[in-house]
Structures are given as structure tokens and as C-alpha cells.
């Protein structure tokens, strides 16, 4: 048995986009920016931003994201 788990903490790049399937199920999509900060060997500060495409398939969670989040919102995602 193996377990694979990812935790992302970052900011939404844009508000959630919701689409509806033919059978009425709502699916939400958005981008999430995560940043890594460090100092290189010479002491210079560096920062790298990575973008993640996130899809949400649970209708209740799509509704919460629609109501309470927007561009720049800080999110904690685990899965």
C-alpha cells in the first residue's frame, strides 16, 4: 500500500470558473500561485512562483468557493 498526498498553500490567480456538465453537475476551476523564497550562496534573496491548475468536483465546495473567495484569496488545499 502507498499513500500520495499534496498540500498547497497559495493565492488564487483569478475567481473560480464554474461550468455545468450535461447531467447538471457543477465543476469549478481556478489557478493557484505558490511561492518559494530563499537566499542563494551569495546571500541574494530569490523567489520563484509556481502555478497550479485546480479543479473542484464537489458541488458544495464549488458553492463555498464562489461565495467566499476571489482573486488573491489565500487557500490551503490538501488532497
mmCIF file of C-alpha atoms in Angstrom:
data_model
loop_
_atom_site.group_PDB
_atom_site.id
_atom_site.type_symbol
_atom_site.label_atom_id
_atom_site.label_comp_id
_atom_site.label_asym_id
_atom_site.label_seq_id
_atom_site.Cartn_x
_atom_site.Cartn_y
_atom_site.Cartn_z
ATOM 1 C CA UNK A 1 0.000 0.000 0.000
ATOM 2 C CA UNK A 2 1.205 3.526 -0.724
ATOM 3 C CA UNK A 3 -0.065 7.000 0.076
ATOM 4 C CA UNK A 4 0.414 10.109 -2.011
ATOM 5 C CA UNK A 5 -0.609 13.447 -0.515
ATOM 6 C CA UNK A 6 -0.111 17.038 -1.629
ATOM 7 C CA UNK A 7 -0.556 20.234 0.368
ATOM 8 C CA UNK A 8 -0.665 23.598 -1.419
ATOM 9 C CA UNK A 9 -0.828 26.982 0.299
ATOM 10 C CA UNK A 10 -1.117 29.918 -2.049
ATOM 11 C CA UNK A 11 -3.207 32.655 -3.625
ATOM 12 C CA UNK A 12 -5.942 32.335 -6.233
ATOM 13 C CA UNK A 13 -4.906 33.748 -9.586
ATOM 14 C CA UNK A 14 -8.479 34.516 -10.630
ATOM 15 C CA UNK A 15 -12.004 33.845 -9.352
ATOM 16 C CA UNK A 16 -13.334 30.306 -9.724
ATOM 17 C CA UNK A 17 -14.838 29.481 -13.123
ATOM 18 C CA UNK A 18 -17.857 27.178 -12.868
ATOM 19 C CA UNK A 19 -19.201 25.021 -15.660
ATOM 20 C CA UNK A 20 -22.069 22.551 -15.611
ATOM 21 C CA UNK A 21 -21.997 19.070 -17.138
ATOM 22 C CA UNK A 22 -24.869 17.684 -19.212
ATOM 23 C CA UNK A 23 -26.241 15.869 -16.156
ATOM 24 C CA UNK A 24 -26.248 19.089 -14.084
ATOM 25 C CA UNK A 25 -23.093 18.543 -12.015
ATOM 26 C CA UNK A 26 -21.102 21.730 -11.358
ATOM 27 C CA UNK A 27 -17.317 21.714 -11.727
ATOM 28 C CA UNK A 28 -15.125 24.622 -10.633
ATOM 29 C CA UNK A 29 -11.660 25.519 -11.902
ATOM 30 C CA UNK A 30 -9.081 28.089 -10.846
ATOM 31 C CA UNK A 31 -5.349 28.679 -10.715
ATOM 32 C CA UNK A 32 -3.328 28.805 -7.507
ATOM 33 C CA UNK A 33 0.057 30.520 -7.171
ATOM 34 C CA UNK A 34 2.562 29.138 -4.680
ATOM 35 C CA UNK A 35 5.850 30.890 -3.939
ATOM 36 C CA UNK A 36 9.197 29.671 -2.720
ATOM 37 C CA UNK A 37 11.668 32.158 -1.184
ATOM 38 C CA UNK A 38 15.315 31.546 -0.368
ATOM 39 C CA UNK A 39 18.773 33.111 -0.276
ATOM 40 C CA UNK A 40 21.362 31.893 -2.745
ATOM 41 C CA UNK A 41 25.014 31.207 -1.872
ATOM 42 C CA UNK A 42 25.925 34.869 -2.267
ATOM 43 C CA UNK A 43 23.140 35.932 0.130
ATOM 44 C CA UNK A 44 20.882 37.350 -2.575
ATOM 45 C CA UNK A 45 17.159 36.819 -1.978
ATOM 46 C CA UNK A 46 15.388 34.753 -4.619
ATOM 47 C CA UNK A 47 11.721 33.953 -5.216
ATOM 48 C CA UNK A 48 10.053 31.506 -7.580
ATOM 49 C CA UNK A 49 6.304 31.340 -8.215
ATOM 50 C CA UNK A 50 4.669 28.134 -9.448
ATOM 51 C CA UNK A 51 1.158 27.998 -10.891
ATOM 52 C CA UNK A 52 -1.201 25.073 -10.291
ATOM 53 C CA UNK A 53 -4.442 24.297 -12.124
ATOM 54 C CA UNK A 54 -7.081 23.184 -9.599
ATOM 55 C CA UNK A 55 -10.425 21.511 -10.355
ATOM 56 C CA UNK A 56 -13.181 21.054 -7.766
ATOM 57 C CA UNK A 57 -15.817 18.377 -8.335
ATOM 58 C CA UNK A 58 -17.816 18.589 -5.079
ATOM 59 C CA UNK A 59 -20.838 20.853 -5.653
ATOM 60 C CA UNK A 60 -20.966 22.131 -2.049
ATOM 61 C CA UNK A 61 -17.313 23.151 -2.151
ATOM 62 C CA UNK A 62 -17.802 24.870 -5.515
ATOM 63 C CA UNK A 63 -20.553 26.960 -3.892
ATOM 64 C CA UNK A 64 -18.337 27.916 -0.948
ATOM 65 C CA UNK A 65 -15.521 28.969 -3.284
ATOM 66 C CA UNK A 66 -17.954 31.027 -5.381
ATOM 67 C CA UNK A 67 -19.358 32.806 -2.326
ATOM 68 C CA UNK A 68 -16.283 33.430 -0.194
ATOM 69 C CA UNK A 69 -13.203 33.607 -2.434
ATOM 70 C CA UNK A 70 -11.864 35.704 -5.274
ATOM 71 C CA UNK A 71 -8.661 36.723 -6.978
ATOM 72 C CA UNK A 72 -5.848 36.878 -4.414
ATOM 73 C CA UNK A 73 -7.638 34.820 -1.748
ATOM 74 C CA UNK A 74 -5.276 32.709 0.354
ATOM 75 C CA UNK A 75 -6.159 28.999 0.197
ATOM 76 C CA UNK A 76 -4.960 25.816 1.863
ATOM 77 C CA UNK A 77 -5.577 22.784 -0.353
ATOM 78 C CA UNK A 78 -4.905 19.212 0.704
ATOM 79 C CA UNK A 79 -5.506 16.065 -1.251
#
